[in-house]
Amino acid sequence: MPPEKKEFPAEKTVLHARNQHRARYDFPALIKTLPALKPFVRLNEFKTASVDFFNPEAVKMLNRSLLKHFYGIDNWDIPPGYLCPPIPGRADYLHHIADALASYNVINNKPQIPRGHSIKCLDIGVGANCVYPIIGTKEYGWSFVGADVDPVSVASTRAIVTGNPAISKMIEIRQQPKSQHIFQGIIQAEERFDLTICNPPFHSSAAEANAGSTRKAQNLKRNRKAPPVLNFGGQHRELWCEGGEPAFLANLIRESSQFASSCFLFSTLVSKSAHLPHLYRLLEKAGAKEVKTIPMRQGNKVSRLLAWTFLSPEERQSWVMDRWK
């Protein structure tokens, strides 16, 4: 007997209030925007329109339709096997971190999000998809530098930028020349960033990444024999690095202290709350003046943003007056 049609909430209230993806996917509207999506849409076991999230091509086509429908991106593609991130979660990061910036920019007792191309953001590990810069330029008018160590990712992201004239003057892509560095070799002398963002590699090995994908597949299908499918893709350095997330973030914090005056607010995703106490100790040792932890949730997935600044209150006020007003 087929399962009864499942009732879904009309709005994903766990997402940020400004997130354009709080409503369920409107597949007729998305197909109208991108007709190539139509062959991938079908009724699932609950008789609800969906795509097969175990089919990488279906996931990529869904992302292509979302980026075109909501952000006006006409030309977007990624190489086979590279990370195809869920758009709602990427948007949530940027909306939450925009609120964090706003907390330092209070006008008439009301926090104001700094907007416009003068606000400069650095995306560490931009990947092959360029999703964070796309959303940030479209939602807030920020300009971006996207950095990555992988030459294939750099070439892919540059193709996305040049293929979309509306964002081509807002986004610059830089190759990280040394894999052991994060900010070194990317932030130039006298250069200033208002914000850095990062989606770090969560795993310590390919085997661990595949195990995580298997668990995800099992949870989605509720089938303990479900095969491991990296339906969102992902390469080395996108999904794993030596030492996993703790080692990567330790290096991120260490290098951020070397560029303490070059950035107003550093930030990163942290996948596991158990990592936070150690990160707090590292930030204290590095000399961070203020640290923020911002909870996030997409569906059943719970994560958090960690943000910090090395600037004193007086230095922050001067920065805001000079750059944001």
CSV table of C-alpha atoms in Angstrom, one decimal:
chain,number,residue,atom,x,y,z
A,1,MET,CA,0.0,0.0,0.0
A,2,PRO,CA,1.6,3.4,-1.0
A,3,PRO,CA,2.2,5.9,1.8
A,4,GLU,CA,-0.4,8.6,2.3
A,5,LYS,CA,0.4,12.0,0.9
A,6,LYS,CA,2.6,13.8,3.4
A,7,GLU,CA,1.6,17.2,4.6
A,8,PHE,CA,4.4,19.7,4.5
A,9,PRO,CA,4.4,23.2,6.2
A,10,ALA,CA,3.8,26.0,3.8
A,11,GLU,CA,6.9,27.8,5.1
A,12,LYS,CA,10.3,26.7,6.4
A,13,THR,CA,10.2,28.9,9.5
A,14,VAL,CA,13.6,27.6,10.7
A,15,LEU,CA,15.3,29.6,7.9
A,16,HIS,CA,16.1,33.3,8.3
A,17,ALA,CA,13.2,35.6,7.8
A,18,ARG,CA,14.8,37.3,4.8
A,19,ASN,CA,15.7,34.0,3.1
A,20,GLN,CA,13.8,33.8,-0.2
A,21,HIS,CA,13.7,30.0,0.1
A,22,ARG,CA,11.4,29.7,3.1
A,23,ALA,CA,8.5,28.6,0.9
A,24,ARG,CA,8.5,25.1,-0.6
A,25,TYR,CA,9.9,24.8,-4.1
A,26,ASP,CA,7.4,26.2,-6.6
A,27,PHE,CA,8.2,23.8,-9.4
A,28,PRO,CA,5.8,25.2,-12.0
A,29,ALA,CA,7.4,28.7,-11.5
A,30,LEU,CA,10.9,27.2,-11.6
A,31,ILE,CA,10.1,25.2,-14.8
A,32,LYS,CA,8.8,28.4,-16.4
A,33,THR,CA,12.1,30.1,-15.5
A,34,LEU,CA,14.2,27.1,-16.7
A,35,PRO,CA,12.3,24.7,-18.9
A,36,ALA,CA,15.2,22.3,-18.8
A,37,LEU,CA,14.2,21.4,-15.2
A,38,LYS,CA,10.9,19.8,-16.3
A,39,PRO,CA,12.2,16.3,-17.1
A,40,PHE,CA,13.7,16.0,-13.6
A,41,VAL,CA,10.5,16.8,-11.7
A,42,ARG,CA,8.3,14.0,-10.7
A,43,LEU,CA,5.8,12.9,-8.0
A,44,ASN,CA,7.6,11.3,-5.1
A,45,GLU,CA,6.2,8.5,-2.9
A,46,PHE,CA,4.0,11.0,-1.1
A,47,LYS,CA,2.5,12.3,-4.4
A,48,THR,CA,4.3,15.6,-4.0
A,49,ALA,CA,6.3,17.2,-6.8
A,50,SER,CA,10.0,16.9,-6.2
A,51,VAL,CA,13.3,16.0,-7.9
A,52,ASP,CA,15.4,12.9,-7.2
A,53,PHE,CA,18.0,14.2,-4.7
A,54,PHE,CA,20.1,11.0,-5.4
A,55,ASN,CA,20.6,12.1,-9.0
A,56,PRO,CA,23.4,14.6,-9.3
A,57,GLU,CA,22.1,16.0,-12.6
A,58,ALA,CA,18.7,16.6,-11.0
A,59,VAL,CA,20.3,18.5,-8.1
A,60,LYS,CA,22.4,20.6,-10.4
A,61,MET,CA,19.4,21.5,-12.6
A,62,LEU,CA,17.4,22.4,-9.5
A,63,ASN,CA,20.2,24.7,-8.4
A,64,ARG,CA,20.5,26.2,-11.8
A,65,SER,CA,16.8,27.0,-11.8
A,66,LEU,CA,16.9,28.5,-8.3
A,67,LEU,CA,19.9,30.7,-9.2
A,68,LYS,CA,18.2,31.9,-12.3
A,69,HIS,CA,14.7,32.4,-10.8
A,70,PHE,CA,15.8,34.2,-7.6
A,71,TYR,CA,19.1,35.8,-8.5
A,72,GLY,CA,19.0,36.3,-12.2
A,73,ILE,CA,21.9,34.1,-13.0
A,74,ASP,CA,21.6,32.9,-16.6
A,75,ASN,CA,24.9,31.0,-17.0
A,76,TRP,CA,25.8,28.6,-14.2
A,77,ASP,CA,27.5,25.2,-14.3
A,78,ILE,CA,30.0,23.1,-12.3
A,79,PRO,CA,32.4,20.4,-13.4
A,80,PRO,CA,31.3,16.8,-12.8
A,81,GLY,CA,31.9,15.6,-9.2
A,82,TYR,CA,32.3,19.1,-7.7
A,83,LEU,CA,30.2,20.4,-4.8
A,84,CYS,CA,26.7,21.4,-5.7
A,85,PRO,CA,25.5,23.1,-2.5
A,86,PRO,CA,22.0,23.5,-1.3
A,87,ILE,CA,21.0,27.1,-2.1
A,88,PRO,CA,18.8,27.8,1.0
A,89,GLY,CA,21.5,27.0,3.4
A,90,ARG,CA,24.1,29.2,1.7
A,91,ALA,CA,21.6,32.1,1.7
A,92,ASP,CA,21.0,31.6,5.4
A,93,TYR,CA,24.7,32.0,6.2
A,94,LEU,CA,24.7,35.3,4.4
A,95,HIS,CA,21.6,36.7,6.0
A,96,HIS,CA,22.7,35.7,9.5
A,97,ILE,CA,26.2,37.2,9.0
A,98,ALA,CA,24.6,40.4,7.5
A,99,ASP,CA,22.7,40.7,10.8
A,100,ALA,CA,26.0,40.3,12.7
A,101,LEU,CA,27.5,43.2,10.7
A,102,ALA,CA,24.3,45.3,11.3
A,103,SER,CA,24.9,44.9,15.1
A,104,TYR,CA,27.9,47.1,14.7
A,105,ASN,CA,26.1,49.7,12.6
A,106,VAL,CA,23.4,51.2,14.8
A,107,ILE,CA,21.6,54.3,13.4
A,108,ASN,CA,18.9,55.9,15.5
A,109,ASN,CA,19.0,52.9,17.9
A,110,LYS,CA,18.3,50.5,15.0
A,111,PRO,CA,20.9,48.1,13.5
A,112,GLN,CA,21.4,48.7,9.8
A,113,ILE,CA,22.9,46.2,7.4
A,114,PRO,CA,25.8,47.8,5.5
A,115,ARG,CA,25.0,47.5,1.8
A,116,GLY,CA,26.6,48.3,-1.5
A,117,HIS,CA,29.7,47.5,-3.5
A,118,SER,CA,32.0,49.3,-1.0
A,119,ILE,CA,31.4,46.4,1.4
A,120,LYS,CA,34.0,43.9,0.6
A,121,CYS,CA,33.7,40.2,1.4
A,122,LEU,CA,36.3,37.4,1.1
A,123,ASP,CA,34.9,33.9,0.5
A,124,ILE,CA,37.5,31.3,1.6
A,125,GLY,CA,37.1,28.2,-0.4
A,126,VAL,CA,34.7,29.6,-3.0
A,127,GLY,CA,34.6,26.2,-4.8
A,128,ALA,CA,33.5,25.7,-8.3
A,129,ASN,CA,30.0,27.0,-7.8
A,130,CYS,CA,30.4,30.6,-6.7
A,131,VAL,CA,27.1,30.5,-4.8
A,132,TYR,CA,28.1,32.7,-1.8
A,133,PRO,CA,29.3,35.6,-4.0
A,134,ILE,CA,26.2,35.3,-6.2
A,135,ILE,CA,23.8,35.6,-3.3
A,136,GLY,CA,25.8,38.2,-1.5
A,137,THR,CA,26.0,40.5,-4.5
A,138,LYS,CA,22.3,40.1,-5.4
A,139,GLU,CA,20.9,40.4,-1.8
A,140,TYR,CA,23.2,43.1,-0.4
A,141,GLY,CA,25.2,44.6,-3.3
A,142,TRP,CA,28.4,43.5,-1.6
A,143,SER,CA,31.6,43.0,-3.7
A,144,PHE,CA,33.4,39.7,-3.3
A,145,VAL,CA,36.8,38.1,-3.6
A,146,GLY,CA,36.5,34.3,-3.9
A,147,ALA,CA,39.7,32.3,-3.1
A,148,ASP,CA,40.4,28.7,-3.8
A,149,VAL,CA,43.4,26.4,-4.0
A,150,ASP,CA,42.0,24.1,-6.6
A,151,PRO,CA,42.7,25.3,-10.2
A,152,VAL,CA,39.6,23.6,-11.6
A,153,SER,CA,37.4,25.4,-9.1
A,154,VAL,CA,39.0,28.7,-9.9
A,155,ALA,CA,38.5,28.2,-13.6
A,156,SER,CA,34.8,27.1,-13.1
A,157,THR,CA,34.0,30.1,-10.9
A,158,ARG,CA,35.7,32.5,-13.2
A,159,ALA,CA,33.6,31.2,-16.0
A,160,ILE,CA,30.4,31.7,-14.0
A,161,VAL,CA,31.5,35.3,-13.2
A,162,THR,CA,32.4,36.2,-16.7
A,163,GLY,CA,29.3,34.5,-18.1
A,164,ASN,CA,27.0,36.7,-16.1
A,165,PRO,CA,27.6,40.4,-16.8
A,166,ALA,CA,25.4,41.6,-13.9
A,167,ILE,CA,27.9,40.3,-11.4
A,168,SER,CA,31.1,40.3,-13.4
A,169,LYS,CA,32.3,43.6,-12.0
A,170,MET,CA,31.4,42.7,-8.4
A,171,ILE,CA,33.3,39.4,-8.0
A,172,GLU,CA,37.0,38.7,-8.3
A,173,ILE,CA,38.4,35.1,-8.2
A,174,ARG,CA,42.0,34.5,-6.8
A,175,GLN,CA,44.0,31.3,-6.8
A,176,GLN,CA,45.6,30.4,-3.5
A,177,PRO,CA,49.1,29.5,-4.4
A,178,LYS,CA,49.9,27.4,-1.3
A,179,SER,CA,47.6,24.8,0.1
A,180,GLN,CA,48.9,25.2,3.6
A,181,HIS,CA,47.8,28.8,3.7
A,182,ILE,CA,44.4,30.5,3.9
A,183,PHE,CA,44.7,34.3,4.1
A,184,GLN,CA,48.4,34.5,3.2
A,185,GLY,CA,48.8,34.9,-0.5
A,186,ILE,CA,45.2,36.1,-0.9
A,187,ILE,CA,44.8,39.3,1.2
A,188,GLN,CA,47.1,41.9,-0.4
A,189,ALA,CA,49.1,44.6,1.4
A,190,GLU,CA,46.9,47.5,2.6
A,191,GLU,CA,43.8,45.6,1.4
A,192,ARG,CA,40.7,45.7,3.7
A,193,PHE,CA,37.8,43.4,4.0
A,194,ASP,CA,34.6,44.0,5.9
A,195,LEU,CA,33.8,40.3,6.2
A,196,THR,CA,35.3,36.9,5.5
A,197,ILE,CA,33.1,33.8,5.2
A,198,CYS,CA,34.1,30.1,5.0
A,199,ASN,CA,32.4,26.7,4.5
A,200,PRO,CA,35.3,24.5,5.8
A,201,PRO,CA,35.9,20.9,4.9
A,202,PHE,CA,34.1,18.9,7.5
A,203,HIS,CA,35.9,15.6,7.2
A,204,SER,CA,39.4,14.3,7.8
A,205,SER,CA,39.5,11.8,4.9
A,206,ALA,CA,37.6,10.5,1.8
A,207,ALA,CA,36.4,7.5,3.8
A,208,GLU,CA,34.9,9.7,6.5
A,209,ALA,CA,33.2,11.8,3.8
A,210,ASN,CA,31.8,8.8,2.1
A,211,ALA,CA,30.6,7.4,5.5
A,212,GLY,CA,28.8,10.8,6.1
A,213,SER,CA,27.2,10.5,2.6
A,214,THR,CA,26.0,7.0,3.4
A,215,ARG,CA,24.3,8.1,6.6
A,216,LYS,CA,22.7,11.0,4.7
A,217,ALA,CA,21.4,8.6,2.1
A,218,GLN,CA,20.1,6.2,4.8
A,219,ASN,CA,18.3,9.0,6.6
A,220,LEU,CA,16.7,10.3,3.4
A,221,LYS,CA,15.5,6.9,2.2
A,222,ARG,CA,15.0,5.4,5.6
A,223,ASN,CA,16.7,2.4,4.1
A,224,ARG,CA,19.7,0.9,5.9
A,225,LYS,CA,20.8,-0.6,2.6
A,226,ALA,CA,20.9,2.7,0.7
A,227,PRO,CA,24.1,3.0,-1.3
A,228,PRO,CA,26.5,5.9,-0.7
A,229,VAL,CA,25.7,8.6,-3.2
A,230,LEU,CA,27.5,12.0,-3.1
A,231,ASN,CA,24.5,13.6,-4.7
A,232,PHE,CA,25.8,17.1,-3.9
A,233,GLY,CA,29.3,16.2,-5.1
A,234,GLY,CA,32.5,17.3,-3.6
A,235,GLN,CA,36.2,17.0,-4.0
A,236,HIS,CA,39.2,16.8,-1.8
A,237,ARG,CA,39.5,20.2,0.1
A,238,GLU,CA,35.8,20.8,-0.5
A,239,LEU,CA,34.8,17.9,1.8
A,240,TRP,CA,37.9,16.8,3.6
A,241,CYS,CA,41.4,17.8,4.7
A,242,GLU,CA,44.1,16.4,7.0
A,243,GLY,CA,42.8,16.7,10.5
A,244,GLY,CA,39.3,17.6,9.4
A,245,GLU,CA,37.3,20.6,10.5
A,246,PRO,CA,39.2,21.2,13.8
A,247,ALA,CA,42.6,21.4,12.1
A,248,PHE,CA,41.3,23.6,9.3
A,249,LEU,CA,39.6,26.0,11.7
A,250,ALA,CA,42.6,26.1,14.0
A,251,ASN,CA,44.7,27.2,11.0
A,252,LEU,CA,42.0,29.7,10.0
A,253,ILE,CA,42.0,31.3,13.4
A,254,ARG,CA,45.8,31.4,13.6
A,255,GLU,CA,46.1,33.1,10.2
A,256,SER,CA,43.3,35.5,10.9
A,257,SER,CA,45.3,36.9,13.8
A,258,GLN,CA,48.1,37.7,11.3
A,259,PHE,CA,45.6,39.9,9.4
A,260,ALA,CA,43.9,41.3,12.5
A,261,SER,CA,43.7,44.8,11.1
A,262,SER,CA,42.8,43.7,7.5
A,263,CYS,CA,39.3,42.5,8.3
A,264,PHE,CA,36.4,43.8,10.4
A,265,LEU,CA,34.7,40.5,11.0
A,266,PHE,CA,36.0,37.0,10.3
A,267,SER,CA,33.5,34.1,10.2
A,268,THR,CA,33.1,30.4,9.5
A,269,LEU,CA,30.6,27.6,9.6
A,270,VAL,CA,31.1,25.1,12.4
A,271,SER,CA,29.5,21.7,11.9
A,272,LYS,CA,29.7,20.3,15.4
A,273,SER,CA,29.0,22.1,18.6
A,274,ALA,CA,31.6,19.9,20.3
A,275,HIS,CA,34.3,21.8,18.4
A,276,LEU,CA,33.4,25.1,19.9
A,277,PRO,CA,35.1,25.1,23.3
A,278,HIS,CA,38.5,24.4,21.7
A,279,LEU,CA,37.8,27.1,19.1
A,280,TYR,CA,36.9,29.6,21.8
A,281,ARG,CA,40.2,28.9,23.6
A,282,LEU,CA,42.1,29.4,20.3
A,283,LEU,CA,40.4,32.7,19.7
A,284,GLU,CA,41.1,33.9,23.2
A,285,LYS,CA,44.8,33.0,22.8
A,286,ALA,CA,44.9,34.7,19.4
A,287,GLY,CA,43.6,37.9,20.9
A,288,ALA,CA,40.0,38.2,19.5
A,289,LYS,CA,38.2,41.1,21.1
A,290,GLU,CA,34.7,39.8,20.5
A,291,VAL,CA,33.3,36.4,19.5
A,292,LYS,CA,29.8,35.7,18.3
A,293,THR,CA,28.1,32.2,17.9
A,294,ILE,CA,25.0,32.3,15.7
A,295,PRO,CA,22.8,29.1,15.6
A,296,MET,CA,21.5,28.0,12.2
A,297,ARG,CA,19.2,25.3,11.1
A,298,GLN,CA,18.1,23.9,7.7
A,299,GLY,CA,15.5,21.1,8.1
A,300,ASN,CA,17.0,18.5,10.4
A,301,LYS,CA,20.5,19.9,10.1
A,302,VAL,CA,21.8,22.0,12.9
A,303,SER,CA,24.9,24.1,12.6
A,304,ARG,CA,26.3,27.4,13.7
A,305,LEU,CA,28.3,30.4,12.6
A,306,LEU,CA,31.3,31.5,14.5
A,307,ALA,CA,32.4,35.1,14.0
A,308,TRP,CA,35.1,37.2,15.6
A,309,THR,CA,36.9,40.5,15.4
A,310,PHE,CA,40.3,41.6,16.6
A,311,LEU,CA,39.4,45.3,16.5
A,312,SER,CA,38.8,47.2,19.7
A,313,PRO,CA,35.4,49.0,20.1
A,314,GLU,CA,37.2,52.3,19.2
A,315,GLU,CA,38.7,50.7,16.1
A,316,ARG,CA,35.4,49.3,15.1
A,317,GLN,CA,33.6,52.6,15.4
A,318,SER,CA,36.3,54.3,13.3
A,319,TRP,CA,36.0,51.5,10.6
A,320,VAL,CA,32.2,51.9,10.5
A,321,MET,CA,32.4,55.6,10.1
A,322,ASP,CA,35.1,55.5,7.4
A,323,ARG,CA,33.7,52.6,5.3
A,324,TRP,CA,30.0,52.1,6.0
A,325,LYS,CA,28.5,55.5,6.3
